[in-house]
Short mmCIF file of C-alpha atoms in Angstrom, two decimals:
data_model
loop_
_atom_site.label_atom_id
_atom_site.label_comp_id
_atom_site.label_asym_id
_atom_site.label_seq_id
_atom_site.Cartn_x
_atom_site.Cartn_y
_atom_site.Cartn_z
CA MET A 1 -7.63 7.91 -3.91
CA LYS A 2 -7.18 4.77 -1.87
CA LYS A 3 -7.76 1.24 -2.98
CA ASN A 4 -8.58 -1.14 -0.18
CA VAL A 5 -11.20 -3.63 0.96
CA LEU A 6 -12.55 -2.42 4.28
CA ALA A 7 -15.11 -5.11 4.97
CA ARG A 8 -15.64 -8.80 4.48
CA PRO A 9 -17.16 -8.83 0.98
CA ASP A 10 -18.39 -12.41 1.22
CA GLU A 11 -20.93 -11.54 3.91
CA HIS A 12 -24.14 -9.55 3.75
CA SER A 13 -25.39 -7.20 6.42
CA GLY A 14 -29.00 -8.18 5.96
CA SER A 15 -30.02 -4.51 5.99
CA GLU A 16 -32.78 -3.43 3.66
CA PRO A 17 -32.26 -0.47 1.31
CA PRO A 18 -33.76 2.82 2.44
CA ALA A 19 -37.28 3.58 1.42
CA GLU A 20 -37.97 5.42 -1.81
CA GLY A 21 -38.14 9.18 -1.50
CA ASP A 22 -35.97 12.27 -1.52
CA ASP A 23 -32.31 11.20 -1.94
CA THR A 24 -30.84 14.48 -0.65
CA TYR A 25 -30.64 16.36 2.64
CA GLU A 26 -29.80 19.97 3.48
CA ALA A 27 -26.53 20.75 5.28
CA THR A 28 -24.18 23.65 5.92
CA VAL A 29 -21.02 23.33 3.82
CA PHE A 30 -17.87 24.79 5.43
CA THR A 31 -14.92 25.54 3.15
CA CYS A 32 -11.40 26.44 4.32
CA PRO A 33 -10.21 29.55 2.42
CA GLN A 34 -6.58 28.39 2.80
CA CYS A 35 -6.63 24.82 1.45
CA GLY A 36 -10.12 24.35 0.03
CA GLY A 37 -10.95 21.48 2.39
CA VAL A 38 -14.68 20.90 2.84
CA LEU A 39 -16.76 19.63 5.79
CA THR A 40 -20.53 19.57 6.19
CA SER A 41 -22.80 19.71 9.24
CA THR A 42 -26.53 19.53 9.80
CA ASP A 43 -26.76 21.21 13.19
CA HIS A 44 -23.86 23.44 14.24
CA ASP A 45 -21.12 25.86 13.21
CA LEU A 46 -17.43 25.24 12.58
CA SER A 47 -14.71 27.40 14.10
CA GLY A 48 -11.04 27.16 15.05
CA ASN A 49 -8.32 25.48 13.02
CA CYS A 50 -8.92 23.76 9.70
CA THR A 51 -9.01 19.99 10.08
CA PHE A 52 -6.92 19.47 6.95
CA CYS A 53 -4.25 22.22 6.86
CA GLY A 54 -4.19 23.18 10.55
CA SER A 55 -4.62 26.90 9.80
CA PRO A 56 -6.64 29.15 12.13
CA VAL A 57 -9.28 30.42 9.72
CA VAL A 58 -12.76 31.84 9.42
CA PHE A 59 -14.65 29.26 7.37
CA GLU A 60 -16.79 30.15 4.41
CA SER A 61 -20.23 28.57 4.79
CA LYS A 62 -23.39 28.06 2.75
CA LEU A 63 -26.43 25.79 2.67
CA GLU A 64 -26.39 23.06 0.06
CA LYS A 65 -28.21 19.86 -0.82
CA GLN A 66 -26.10 16.76 -0.21
CA LYS A 67 -26.58 13.24 -1.56
CA LYS A 68 -28.20 11.12 1.12
CA PRO A 69 -26.12 8.01 1.95
CA ASP A 70 -27.74 4.59 2.01
CA TYR A 71 -26.02 3.34 5.16
CA ILE A 72 -24.02 4.58 8.14
CA ILE A 73 -21.90 3.07 10.91
CA PRO A 74 -22.50 5.28 13.98
CA PHE A 75 -19.69 6.47 16.28
CA GLY A 76 -19.04 3.95 19.04
CA ILE A 77 -15.92 5.67 20.41
CA SER A 78 -16.56 8.80 22.48
CA LYS A 79 -14.24 11.80 22.28
CA LYS A 80 -12.88 10.98 25.73
CA GLN A 81 -12.10 7.40 24.67
CA CYS A 82 -10.52 8.73 21.49
CA LYS A 83 -8.24 11.11 23.41
CA ASN A 84 -7.22 8.40 25.88
CA ALA A 85 -6.37 5.99 23.05
CA TYR A 86 -4.30 8.63 21.26
CA MET A 87 -2.49 9.69 24.45
CA LYS A 88 -1.53 6.08 25.09
CA TYR A 89 -0.29 5.82 21.49
CA VAL A 90 2.00 8.88 21.60
CA LYS A 91 3.38 8.06 25.04
CA ASN A 92 4.84 4.85 23.59
CA ASN A 93 7.14 6.94 21.37
CA PRO A 94 9.82 8.77 23.43
CA TYR A 95 10.67 11.10 20.53
CA THR A 96 7.15 12.47 20.00
CA PRO A 97 7.06 16.32 20.05
CA GLU A 98 5.67 17.64 23.32
CA LYS A 99 2.85 19.51 21.58
CA LEU A 100 1.37 16.22 20.38
CA LYS A 101 1.08 15.16 24.04
CA ASP A 102 -0.52 18.44 25.16
CA PRO A 103 -4.09 17.76 26.47
CA GLU A 104 -5.29 21.07 25.03
CA PHE A 105 -3.99 20.10 21.60
CA ILE A 106 -5.47 16.59 21.82
CA ASP A 107 -8.84 18.13 22.67
CA GLY A 108 -8.91 19.33 19.05
CA PHE A 109 -10.07 15.92 17.71
CA ARG A 110 -13.14 16.25 15.46
CA GLY A 111 -15.61 13.48 14.75
CA ILE A 112 -16.01 13.15 10.99
CA TYR A 113 -18.06 10.74 8.89
CA VAL A 114 -16.05 9.68 5.84
CA PRO A 115 -17.95 8.51 2.72
CA TYR A 116 -17.30 5.15 1.05
CA TRP A 117 -18.75 3.58 -2.07
CA ILE A 118 -19.95 0.02 -1.48
CA TYR A 119 -19.87 -2.35 -4.45
CA ASP A 120 -21.65 -5.69 -4.66
CA VAL A 121 -20.00 -7.80 -7.36
CA ARG A 122 -21.19 -11.02 -9.01
CA GLN A 123 -19.24 -13.56 -11.07
CA GLU A 124 -20.62 -16.20 -13.42
CA GLY A 125 -18.00 -17.90 -15.56
CA SER A 126 -16.42 -21.22 -16.48
CA PHE A 127 -13.00 -22.54 -17.46
CA THR A 128 -11.29 -25.60 -18.92
CA ARG A 129 -7.61 -26.45 -18.49
CA LYS A 130 -5.22 -29.32 -19.11
CA GLY A 131 -2.85 -30.10 -16.25
CA ASP A 132 -0.32 -32.59 -14.95
CA ARG A 133 -0.73 -34.39 -11.62
CA THR A 134 1.69 -36.68 -9.75
CA GLU A 135 0.79 -39.35 -7.21
CA VAL A 136 3.17 -41.57 -5.21
CA HIS A 137 2.03 -45.00 -4.03
CA GLY A 138 4.68 -47.00 -2.24
CA GLU A 139 7.69 -47.33 -4.52
CA TYR A 140 5.79 -46.21 -7.60
CA THR A 141 5.19 -42.69 -8.97
CA TYR A 142 2.26 -42.13 -11.32
CA GLN A 143 1.92 -39.24 -13.78
CA PHE A 144 -1.57 -38.16 -14.86
CA LYS A 145 -2.69 -35.75 -17.55
CA ASP A 146 -6.08 -34.31 -16.57
CA GLU A 147 -8.63 -32.05 -18.14
CA VAL A 148 -9.96 -29.71 -15.45
CA THR A 149 -13.34 -28.05 -15.92
CA GLY A 150 -14.87 -25.66 -13.44
CA THR A 151 -17.68 -23.17 -12.98
CA ASN A 152 -17.27 -20.02 -10.91
CA CYS A 153 -20.45 -18.58 -9.37
CA SER A 154 -19.42 -16.06 -6.71
CA VAL A 155 -20.92 -13.06 -4.98
CA PHE A 156 -18.70 -10.47 -3.24
CA LYS A 157 -20.53 -7.98 -1.06
CA HIS A 158 -19.35 -4.75 0.51
CA ILE A 159 -16.17 -4.10 -1.45
CA MET A 160 -15.46 -0.55 -0.33
CA HIS A 161 -13.55 2.44 -1.56
CA ASP A 162 -13.07 5.90 -0.09
CA ALA A 163 -15.40 8.34 -1.91
CA SER A 164 -13.77 11.56 -0.61
CA SER A 165 -10.88 13.46 -2.17
CA VAL A 166 -9.89 15.16 1.09
CA PHE A 167 -9.27 12.19 3.40
CA HIS A 168 -5.70 11.06 2.76
CA ASP A 169 -5.26 7.63 1.26
CA ASP A 170 -2.71 6.12 3.63
CA LEU A 171 -4.56 7.34 6.72
CA SER A 172 -7.85 5.85 5.59
CA GLU A 173 -6.13 2.54 4.78
CA LYS A 174 -4.45 2.32 8.18
CA THR A 175 -7.57 3.41 10.06
CA GLU A 176 -9.41 0.37 8.71
CA PRO A 177 -10.93 -2.14 8.98
CA PHE A 178 -14.55 -1.15 9.38
CA GLU A 179 -16.88 -4.09 9.87
CA THR A 180 -20.19 -3.75 8.06
CA VAL A 181 -21.67 -7.02 9.32
CA ARG A 182 -21.80 -8.60 12.75
CA ASN A 183 -18.67 -10.57 13.52
CA PRO A 184 -18.42 -12.07 17.05
CA GLY A 185 -14.65 -12.37 16.76
CA PHE A 186 -14.11 -8.70 15.92
CA HIS A 187 -13.56 -6.20 18.73
CA ARG A 188 -15.55 -3.01 18.25
CA ARG A 189 -17.69 -0.57 20.17
CA SER A 190 -20.35 0.32 17.62
CA PRO A 191 -22.77 -1.72 15.49
CA GLU A 192 -22.60 -2.72 11.86
CA PHE A 193 -24.43 -0.94 9.01
CA ARG A 194 -27.52 1.03 9.89
CA GLU A 195 -29.98 2.59 7.49
CA PHE A 196 -28.96 6.24 7.15
CA SER A 197 -30.66 8.91 9.21
CA GLU A 198 -29.63 12.55 9.54
CA GLY A 199 -29.92 12.15 13.31
CA TYR A 200 -26.60 10.24 13.36
CA PHE A 201 -24.85 13.44 12.17
CA ALA A 202 -25.81 15.36 15.34
CA GLY A 203 -22.64 16.65 16.98
CA PHE A 204 -20.41 15.45 14.12
CA TYR A 205 -19.21 16.58 10.72
CA ALA A 206 -19.09 14.80 7.37
CA GLU A 207 -16.96 14.86 4.26
CA PRO A 208 -18.80 15.14 0.95
CA ALA A 209 -18.72 12.21 -1.49
CA ASP A 210 -17.08 14.19 -4.28
CA VAL A 211 -15.67 11.27 -6.28
CA PRO A 212 -18.21 9.47 -8.55
CA SER A 213 -18.79 5.76 -7.97
CA SER A 214 -17.91 4.95 -11.60
CA THR A 215 -14.31 5.95 -10.87
CA TYR A 216 -13.71 2.80 -8.84
CA GLU A 217 -15.91 0.20 -10.51
CA GLU A 218 -12.86 -1.28 -12.21
CA TYR A 219 -11.15 -1.48 -8.83
CA ALA A 220 -14.10 -3.37 -7.34
CA VAL A 221 -14.02 -5.81 -10.28
CA ASN A 222 -10.27 -6.36 -9.81
CA VAL A 223 -10.69 -7.01 -6.08
CA ALA A 224 -13.37 -9.63 -6.75
CA GLU A 225 -11.26 -11.33 -9.43
CA ASP A 226 -8.18 -11.37 -7.18
CA ARG A 227 -10.17 -13.00 -4.39
CA ALA A 228 -11.64 -15.58 -6.73
CA GLN A 229 -8.19 -16.37 -8.13
CA LYS A 230 -6.74 -16.83 -4.62
CA TYR A 231 -9.57 -19.19 -3.76
CA ILE A 232 -8.82 -21.30 -6.85
CA GLU A 233 -5.09 -21.33 -6.07
CA THR A 234 -5.69 -22.64 -2.55
CA HIS A 235 -8.55 -25.05 -3.35
CA SER A 236 -7.64 -28.57 -2.22
CA LYS A 237 -8.49 -30.12 -5.61
CA LEU A 238 -7.31 -27.29 -7.88
CA SER A 239 -4.06 -26.07 -6.26
CA THR A 240 -2.07 -28.87 -7.94
CA TYR A 241 -2.71 -27.47 -11.42
CA ASN A 242 -1.65 -23.81 -10.93
CA ILE A 243 -4.73 -22.53 -12.74
CA THR A 244 -4.84 -18.83 -13.59
CA LEU A 245 -8.11 -17.57 -15.02
CA LYS A 246 -8.27 -15.09 -17.85
CA LYS A 247 -10.27 -11.92 -17.26
CA GLU A 248 -13.13 -12.99 -19.51
CA GLU A 249 -13.43 -16.33 -17.70
CA PHE A 250 -14.47 -14.68 -14.43
CA GLY A 251 -17.64 -13.21 -15.92
CA THR A 252 -17.53 -10.31 -13.44
CA ARG A 253 -20.12 -7.55 -13.24
CA ILE A 254 -21.20 -4.87 -10.74
CA ASN A 255 -24.56 -5.73 -9.20
CA SER A 256 -25.15 -2.62 -7.13
CA VAL A 257 -23.43 0.47 -5.70
CA LYS A 258 -24.38 2.12 -2.39
CA LEU A 259 -23.00 5.03 -0.37
CA ALA A 260 -22.10 4.62 3.32
CA MET A 261 -20.59 6.87 5.99
CA MET A 262 -17.81 5.62 8.29
CA PRO A 263 -16.86 7.19 11.68
CA VAL A 264 -13.36 8.67 12.16
CA TRP A 265 -11.92 11.00 14.80
CA PHE A 266 -9.48 13.37 13.09
CA LEU A 267 -6.73 15.76 14.26
CA SER A 268 -4.10 17.85 12.43
CA TYR A 269 -0.74 19.25 13.58
CA ARG A 270 0.93 22.00 11.57
CA LYS A 271 4.55 23.11 11.75
CA GLY A 272 5.76 25.60 9.19
CA ASP A 273 4.75 24.49 5.72
CA ARG A 274 4.18 20.86 6.76
CA VAL A 275 1.18 19.18 8.38
CA ALA A 276 0.77 15.88 10.25
CA TYR A 277 -2.47 13.97 10.84
CA ALA A 278 -3.84 11.61 13.46
CA ALA A 279 -6.96 9.47 13.00
CA VAL A 280 -8.86 7.18 15.35
CA ASN A 281 -11.34 4.63 14.01
CA GLY A 282 -14.69 5.65 15.49
CA GLN A 283 -15.91 2.03 15.49
CA THR A 284 -12.89 0.07 16.79
CA GLY A 285 -10.63 2.67 18.45
CA ARG A 286 -7.68 1.88 16.17
CA VAL A 287 -5.14 4.75 16.23
CA VAL A 288 -2.90 5.86 13.34
CA SER A 289 -0.74 8.96 13.32
CA ASP A 290 1.94 10.87 11.47
CA THR A 291 4.54 11.12 14.26
CA PRO A 292 7.54 13.38 13.61
CA ILE A 293 10.64 13.14 15.79
CA ASP A 294 11.52 15.88 18.27
CA THR A 295 15.09 16.82 17.29
CA LYS A 296 15.86 18.38 20.67
CA VAL A 297 14.90 15.22 22.58
CA PHE A 298 16.94 13.07 20.22
CA PHE A 299 19.98 15.38 20.47
CA ILE A 300 20.01 15.22 24.29
CA ARG A 301 19.57 11.44 24.39
CA PHE A 302 22.27 10.90 21.80
CA LEU A 303 24.77 13.07 23.68
CA ILE A 304 24.08 11.25 26.96
CA ALA A 305 24.51 7.86 25.29
CA ALA A 306 27.65 8.99 23.46
CA VAL A 307 29.30 10.39 26.60
CA ILE A 308 28.56 7.21 28.55
CA ALA A 309 29.89 5.01 25.75
CA PHE A 310 33.01 7.15 25.25
CA VAL A 311 33.85 7.18 28.97
CA LEU A 312 33.47 3.41 29.11
CA LEU A 313 35.81 3.08 26.14
CA MET A 314 38.45 5.29 27.76
CA PHE A 315 38.48 3.43 31.07
CA THR A 316 37.80 -0.16 30.10
CA THR A 317 39.51 -0.83 26.74
CA ILE A 318 43.01 -2.24 26.52
CA LEU A 319 44.68 0.45 24.42
CA PRO A 320 43.57 3.78 22.92
CA VAL A 321 43.83 2.21 19.45
CA SER A 322 40.70 0.17 20.24
CA VAL A 323 38.72 3.43 20.51
CA THR A 324 39.72 4.30 16.95
CA LEU A 325 38.91 0.83 15.61
CA ILE A 326 35.48 0.83 17.26
CA SER A 327 34.89 4.27 15.72
CA VAL A 328 35.61 2.80 12.28
CA ILE A 329 33.11 0.02 13.00
CA MET A 330 30.50 2.55 14.13
CA ALA A 331 30.90 4.55 10.93
CA MET A 332 30.23 1.43 8.85
CA LEU A 333 27.20 0.45 10.94
CA VAL A 334 25.59 3.87 10.56
CA THR A 335 26.09 3.64 6.80
CA GLY A 336 24.40 0.24 7.03
CA TYR A 337 21.46 1.92 8.73
CA CYS A 338 21.36 4.53 5.93
CA ALA A 339 21.35 1.70 3.38
CA GLU A 340 18.44 0.02 5.17
CA ASP A 341 16.39 3.22 5.03
CA THR A 342 17.28 3.76 1.38
CA ALA A 343 16.14 0.23 0.54
CA ALA A 344 12.84 0.95 2.36
CA LEU A 345 12.36 4.12 0.30
CA LYS A 346 13.22 2.23 -2.89
CA ASN A 347 10.38 -0.21 -2.22
CA ARG A 348 8.17 2.50 -0.77
CA SER A 349 4.42 2.21 -0.65
CA SER A 350 2.27 4.81 1.10
CA ASP A 351 1.38 2.35 3.87
CA GLY A 352 3.61 2.54 6.93
CA ILE A 353 6.85 3.86 5.43
CA ALA A 354 7.30 6.59 8.02
CA GLY A 355 6.62 4.18 10.89
CA ARG A 356 9.22 1.75 9.57
CA LEU A 357 11.81 4.52 9.23
CA ARG A 358 11.10 5.72 12.77
CA ASP A 359 11.48 2.17 14.15
CA ASN A 360 14.71 1.71 12.20
CA LEU A 361 16.08 4.95 13.57
CA VAL A 362 15.34 4.16 17.21
CA ASN A 363 16.63 0.60 16.89
CA GLY A 364 19.70 1.78 14.96
CA ILE A 365 20.68 4.23 17.67
CA SER A 366 20.52 1.55 20.35
CA LEU A 367 22.55 -0.82 18.20
CA VAL A 368 25.25 1.66 17.23
CA VAL A 369 25.71 3.52 20.50
CA PHE A 370 25.33 0.70 23.02
CA PHE A 371 25.26 -2.90 21.91
CA VAL A 372 28.02 -2.81 19.31
CA ILE A 373 30.45 -0.73 21.37
CA LEU A 374 29.86 -2.57 24.62
CA GLY A 375 29.91 -5.89 22.80
CA VAL A 376 33.37 -5.20 21.40
CA ILE A 377 34.56 -4.07 24.84
CA ALA A 378 33.31 -7.31 26.35
CA VAL A 379 35.15 -9.37 23.71
CA PHE A 380 38.43 -7.55 24.44
CA LYS A 381 38.07 -8.02 28.17
CA ILE A 382 37.25 -11.73 27.84
CA LEU A 383 40.26 -12.30 25.57
CA CYS A 384 42.54 -10.58 28.06
CA LEU A 385 41.22 -12.71 30.90
CA ILE A 386 41.74 -15.87 28.87
CA GLU A 387 45.16 -14.92 27.49
CA PRO A 388 47.04 -12.09 29.27
CA ASP A 389 49.55 -11.90 26.40
CA PHE A 390 46.70 -10.90 24.08
CA VAL A 391 47.49 -7.28 24.87
CA THR A 392 50.71 -7.57 22.83
CA PHE A 393 48.66 -8.31 19.73
CA VAL A 394 46.33 -5.37 20.26
CA ASN A 395 48.27 -2.57 18.58
CA ALA A 396 47.88 -0.01 15.85
CA SER A 397 49.36 -2.29 13.16
CA SER A 398 47.01 -5.21 13.74
CA PHE A 399 44.04 -2.88 14.17
CA SER A 400 44.97 -1.06 10.97
CA VAL A 401 44.62 -4.31 9.00
CA ILE A 402 41.21 -4.94 10.58
CA ALA A 403 40.17 -1.37 9.80
CA VAL A 404 41.13 -1.81 6.15
CA VAL A 405 38.88 -4.87 5.88
CA ILE A 406 36.04 -3.00 7.57
CA ASN A 407 36.43 -0.03 5.23
CA ILE A 408 36.39 -2.32 2.18
CA ILE A 409 33.06 -3.71 3.41
CA HIS A 410 31.98 -0.12 4.11
CA LEU A 411 32.82 0.88 0.52
CA ILE A 412 30.84 -2.04 -0.92
CA LEU A 413 27.89 -1.03 1.27
CA LEU A 414 28.23 2.55 0.02
CA VAL A 415 28.14 1.43 -3.62
CA CYS A 416 24.99 -0.63 -2.97
CA LEU A 417 23.39 2.32 -1.18
CA PHE A 418 24.02 4.73 -4.07
CA SER A 419 22.75 2.10 -6.49
CA ASP A 420 19.48 1.88 -4.53
CA LEU A 421 19.24 5.68 -4.46
CA GLN A 422 18.89 5.69 -8.23
CA SER A 423 15.57 3.85 -7.84
CA VAL A 424 14.18 6.09 -5.08
CA LYS A 425 11.39 8.39 -6.21
CA LYS A 426 12.43 12.00 -6.74
CA LYS A 427 10.05 13.29 -4.06
CA ASP A 428 11.65 10.98 -1.47
CA LYS A 429 15.25 11.93 -2.24
CA SER A 430 17.13 14.50 -0.18
CA VAL A 431 20.69 15.72 0.23
CA SER A 432 20.92 13.83 3.55
CA LEU A 433 20.60 10.47 1.81
CA TYR A 434 23.82 11.26 -0.08
CA LEU A 435 25.63 13.27 2.60
CA CYS A 436 25.22 10.91 5.58
CA PRO A 437 26.96 7.85 4.09
CA LEU A 438 29.76 10.04 2.67
CA ILE A 439 30.36 11.54 6.14
CA ASN A 440 30.51 8.05 7.61
CA MET A 441 32.87 6.81 4.90
CA ALA A 442 35.18 9.78 5.48
CA SER A 443 35.14 9.05 9.23
CA GLY A 444 36.09 5.44 8.62
CA ILE A 445 38.96 6.42 6.32
CA ALA A 446 40.19 8.98 8.87
CA GLY A 447 40.32 6.28 11.52
CA ASN A 448 42.20 3.99 9.17
CA ILE A 449 44.79 6.71 8.44
CA VAL A 450 45.40 7.30 12.16
CA LEU A 451 45.85 3.58 12.80
CA ALA A 452 48.26 3.30 9.87
CA ALA A 453 50.26 6.35 11.02
CA LYS A 454 50.63 4.89 14.56
CA PRO A 455 51.02 8.20 16.41
CA VAL A 456 52.67 8.00 19.83
CA TRP A 457 50.19 10.38 21.47
CA ASP A 458 47.07 8.73 22.89
CA TYR A 459 44.94 11.81 22.36
CA CYS A 460 45.15 11.26 18.58
CA TYR A 461 43.19 8.02 18.93
CA TYR A 462 40.66 9.56 21.28
CA ALA A 463 40.30 12.57 18.99
CA VAL A 464 39.29 10.26 16.13
CA GLY A 465 36.70 8.65 18.39
CA VAL A 466 35.22 12.02 19.31
CA THR A 467 35.23 13.12 15.66
CA VAL A 468 33.40 9.98 14.56
CA LEU A 469 30.79 10.43 17.29
CA ALA A 470 30.25 14.00 16.10
CA ALA A 471 29.93 12.75 12.52
CA GLU A 472 27.34 10.16 13.61
CA LEU A 473 25.36 12.86 15.42
CA VAL A 474 25.32 15.02 12.29
CA SER A 475 24.30 11.98 10.23
CA PHE A 476 21.40 11.14 12.50
CA LEU A 477 20.20 14.74 12.65
CA LEU A 478 20.17 14.86 8.84
CA LEU A 479 18.30 11.55 8.74
CA ILE A 480 15.77 12.86 11.26
CA ARG A 481 15.22 15.91 9.08
CA ASN A 482 14.54 13.65 6.12
CA TYR A 483 12.31 11.38 8.22
CA ASN A 484 10.24 14.34 9.44
CA ARG A 485 9.77 15.41 5.84
CA ILE A 486 8.44 11.95 4.95
CA ALA A 487 6.40 11.57 8.16
CA THR A 488 4.58 14.85 7.51
CA ARG A 489 2.82 16.18 4.44
CA PRO A 490 2.83 19.29 2.28
CA LEU A 491 -0.01 21.68 3.00
CA PRO A 492 -3.02 20.44 0.99
CA GLN A 493 -4.60 22.40 -1.82
CA PHE A 494 -7.91 20.64 -2.43
CA SER A 495 -9.17 23.36 -4.75
CA VAL A 496 -6.58 22.27 -7.34
CA HIS A 497 -5.91 18.67 -6.23
CA LYS A 498 -8.41 15.82 -6.13
CA GLY A 499 -7.16 12.50 -4.85
CA GLY A 500 -3.92 11.08 -6.24
CA ASP A 501 -0.62 10.70 -4.44
CA ASP A 502 -0.93 12.24 -1.00
CA SER A 503 2.73 11.82 -0.26
CA ALA A 504 3.85 14.05 -3.08
CA VAL A 505 6.16 16.78 -1.89
#
């Protein structure tokens, strides 16, 4: 389950607790027979595809008593606004699969209230420390040894934690924040906390709060202590002493625990045995989405870019040997891109990894195919304009020496990449992470061999260029396959899995 602060815990909504009485309400519970995902509703049926696994199913249903929440933030984003926000989001990514842009598919968004436990935490503690302090007055420096005594009396309200086992951790984190109190500087379309009423559920669904509040009490305590510690570290009179409080010095305790429902528009996209999710914050309109890359679109764009670049190389470079040298440089740069992705996976957290890999991929393509190649061409042309005799120095022998240096750097990069791969989690590893850099290294060595051999036929140099471009295409397609695996999720099995690591494959 997720661990995140969704609200500003130092403020209070001012809402009064609900009146004493029955703490349950009756609702229809819908269960997916494929994945075990559960939704509830108070006023209508559920049909179509499962929200969680994307399967077209006939839901099992029954009436059950549900725990009545204390508070709710109503939906402020209509379905039309939700669809418009999502459409704008996917249109910004040129490699988004066409189905994700299909209006009929986007119409499948469901409004779901997600449960959160709300913890109010209080601290009453004191501390005493000895510390050194330095003051400079004119030409003199004074050293002081102080005894620092302090009392910490703090209240942290509305520390929140997802109370559902079916809403994926990283999606809920990125869909936030939800604001539980009025904040003039925060853009939103729905109000803060309201006292719960079943009437807010009309036309929407809800996830059950199936994780007990006691599970995350320690988390709430840790959040409060971290915030108190940061305050001490940045306090104008205490920051000099680098004071770190011990756990017992905080005097932290849970004052109260409440249950609240938060509005989220939710959509799932299934392909084979993988599923991708999109979520729109029903209060603020914030959009988050698993966005796989359309391999066909990428393949076409890469070929167009490669053909343009190759034609420019043939007609604007000084000698055919420059095509081979630039191919060696390209091979190293693509390995550098692989190393960057491997480093990201090594330091992986569930928040945003797929988005970073997608951005790296798009930026890497532009760099490798256009800017690097055209940049080298421009350098050659400028040197020729400045010194016409420069052409005599541009030959296979001189380029072979440059290629050797580049391949040595390439080899060092390869060693670092494989070293990082040892620290990548098993579920994130794939054959492509090993195969892509090896293909690039082999391409670089092949170019070096051709330059060293100095063949008299120009087509040999061009053939190496074409071969390297083909190798880069294969490398990128393998990387896209690995990215799509990370950007999507295995089909959920909620009947046997409660919470935990949603990214497990």
